[in-house]
Amino acid sequence: MTASAHALELLQVAAAAADSKAGEDLVAIDVSEPLPLADIFLIVTGRSERNVVAIAGEIEDKLIEAGHKPLRREGRAEGRWILVDFGDLVVHVFHEEERVYYGLERLWKDCPVVPIELPVRDTRE
């Protein structure tokens, strides 16, 4: 089994939103084989609690604008690890310390990585 076209569409919107708020080290993992409830995990790092909250908020806003409602969200108050579940896509926005500590990439190392296409930024600013 591989990630659905719908999950890949959600991923592109979420990745662009994360990138626009200075999300770092974006990794998408195809978890469709071992997990029946999700196709892709998007893992993003923020540099501070405020940045983690901003990244998660922008992802949620852009996916809602695209017509996709979150099923649940957790961790917004602490701003250290925010999880936003969109069904086929589950977004994990970590503070850098929590990302290293929990090591989701290690836990899902047997799953394939999904390529992410980010918009090209204008570097003349």
Tab-separated table of C-alpha atoms in Angstrom:
chain	number	residue	atom	x	y	z
A	1	MET	CA	0.000	0.000	0.000
A	2	THR	CA	1.191	3.548	-0.674
A	3	ALA	CA	-0.023	6.974	0.323
A	4	SER	CA	-3.172	8.119	-1.452
A	5	ALA	CA	-3.310	11.002	-3.917
A	6	HIS	CA	-5.445	12.847	-1.358
A	7	ALA	CA	-2.739	12.470	1.304
A	8	LEU	CA	-0.091	13.717	-1.136
A	9	GLU	CA	-2.244	16.767	-1.921
A	10	LEU	CA	-2.634	17.524	1.806
A	11	LEU	CA	1.114	17.075	2.254
A	12	GLN	CA	1.999	19.673	-0.372
A	13	VAL	CA	-0.324	22.290	1.165
A	14	ALA	CA	0.958	21.566	4.686
A	15	ALA	CA	4.629	21.583	3.659
A	16	ALA	CA	4.301	24.916	1.855
A	17	ALA	CA	2.544	26.391	4.907
A	18	ALA	CA	5.251	25.095	7.264
A	19	ASP	CA	7.981	26.460	5.010
A	20	SER	CA	6.302	29.882	4.909
A	21	LYS	CA	6.589	30.111	8.722
A	22	ALA	CA	10.257	29.045	8.821
A	23	GLY	CA	9.562	25.396	9.585
A	24	GLU	CA	12.790	23.437	9.324
A	25	ASP	CA	13.903	19.901	8.518
A	26	LEU	CA	10.610	18.816	6.934
A	27	VAL	CA	10.302	15.039	6.589
A	28	ALA	CA	7.271	13.158	5.264
A	29	ILE	CA	6.947	9.455	6.044
A	30	ASP	CA	4.557	7.059	4.283
A	31	VAL	CA	2.947	5.152	7.174
A	32	SER	CA	0.099	3.700	5.101
A	33	GLU	CA	1.413	0.138	5.368
A	34	PRO	CA	1.612	-0.235	9.171
A	35	LEU	CA	-1.169	2.246	10.074
A	36	PRO	CA	-4.740	1.835	8.839
A	37	LEU	CA	-5.825	5.334	9.928
A	38	ALA	CA	-3.218	7.581	8.275
A	39	ASP	CA	-1.144	7.629	5.104
A	40	ILE	CA	1.545	10.227	5.818
A	41	PHE	CA	3.237	11.756	8.852
A	42	LEU	CA	4.711	15.209	8.230
A	43	ILE	CA	7.384	16.084	10.779
A	44	VAL	CA	8.510	19.713	11.113
A	45	THR	CA	10.841	21.533	13.512
A	46	GLY	CA	10.316	24.989	14.996
A	47	ARG	CA	13.027	26.952	16.808
A	48	SER	CA	10.878	28.195	19.709
A	49	GLU	CA	7.481	27.562	21.287
A	50	ARG	CA	6.118	30.617	19.490
A	51	ASN	CA	7.475	29.341	16.147
A	52	VAL	CA	6.017	25.849	16.734
A	53	VAL	CA	2.575	27.368	17.399
A	54	ALA	CA	2.856	29.648	14.333
A	55	ILE	CA	3.842	26.760	12.055
A	56	ALA	CA	1.021	24.522	13.276
A	57	GLY	CA	-1.481	27.392	12.994
A	58	GLU	CA	-0.436	28.218	9.431
A	59	ILE	CA	-0.675	24.562	8.381
A	60	GLU	CA	-4.129	24.306	9.891
A	61	ASP	CA	-5.279	27.592	8.312
A	62	LYS	CA	-4.025	26.659	4.822
A	63	LEU	CA	-5.566	23.195	4.922
A	64	ILE	CA	-8.892	24.632	6.135
A	65	GLU	CA	-8.742	27.171	3.261
A	66	ALA	CA	-8.212	24.213	0.919
A	67	GLY	CA	-11.370	22.578	2.309
A	68	HIS	CA	-9.880	20.115	4.814
A	69	LYS	CA	-10.922	20.219	8.466
A	70	PRO	CA	-8.706	18.842	11.218
A	71	LEU	CA	-10.094	15.833	13.063
A	72	ARG	CA	-8.170	16.707	16.223
A	73	ARG	CA	-5.245	18.728	17.531
A	74	GLU	CA	-3.117	18.385	20.615
A	75	GLY	CA	-0.296	20.272	22.301
A	76	ARG	CA	-1.016	23.834	21.220
A	77	ALA	CA	-0.938	25.236	24.765
A	78	GLU	CA	2.588	23.976	25.454
A	79	GLY	CA	4.060	24.715	22.005
A	80	ARG	CA	6.612	21.917	22.301
A	81	TRP	CA	4.944	19.186	20.180
A	82	ILE	CA	1.761	20.024	18.334
A	83	LEU	CA	-0.077	17.233	16.536
A	84	VAL	CA	-2.752	18.099	13.982
A	85	ASP	CA	-4.664	15.153	12.514
A	86	PHE	CA	-6.244	15.610	9.085
A	87	GLY	CA	-7.071	11.926	8.620
A	88	ASP	CA	-4.818	10.872	5.745
A	89	LEU	CA	-2.147	13.328	6.938
A	90	VAL	CA	-0.962	13.699	10.525
A	91	VAL	CA	1.292	16.707	11.152
A	92	HIS	CA	3.808	16.727	14.005
A	93	VAL	CA	5.371	20.132	14.688
A	94	PHE	CA	8.175	19.785	17.228
A	95	HIS	CA	10.387	22.121	19.164
A	96	GLU	CA	13.904	21.007	18.182
A	97	GLU	CA	14.631	19.431	21.594
A	98	GLU	CA	11.454	17.322	21.559
A	99	ARG	CA	12.089	16.199	17.997
A	100	VAL	CA	15.465	14.789	18.975
A	101	TYR	CA	14.097	13.247	22.172
A	102	TYR	CA	11.085	11.462	20.630
A	103	GLY	CA	12.842	10.529	17.383
A	104	LEU	CA	9.802	9.703	15.245
A	105	GLU	CA	12.057	9.174	12.238
A	106	ARG	CA	13.807	6.372	14.155
A	107	LEU	CA	10.501	4.791	15.135
A	108	TRP	CA	9.265	4.773	11.531
A	109	LYS	CA	12.640	4.104	9.853
A	110	ASP	CA	11.255	1.087	7.954
A	111	CYS	CA	8.675	3.265	6.190
A	112	PRO	CA	9.484	5.084	2.941
A	113	VAL	CA	10.159	8.821	2.902
A	114	VAL	CA	7.830	10.856	0.678
A	115	PRO	CA	9.469	13.608	-1.400
A	116	ILE	CA	8.310	17.128	-0.581
A	117	GLU	CA	8.224	19.883	-3.193
A	118	LEU	CA	8.551	23.299	-1.603
A	119	PRO	CA	7.824	26.544	-3.435
A	120	VAL	CA	10.900	28.436	-4.592
A	121	ARG	CA	11.473	31.543	-2.497
A	122	ASP	CA	12.557	34.866	-3.897
A	123	THR	CA	16.015	35.386	-2.388
A	124	ARG	CA	16.270	39.039	-3.504
A	125	GLU	CA	14.472	40.321	-0.401
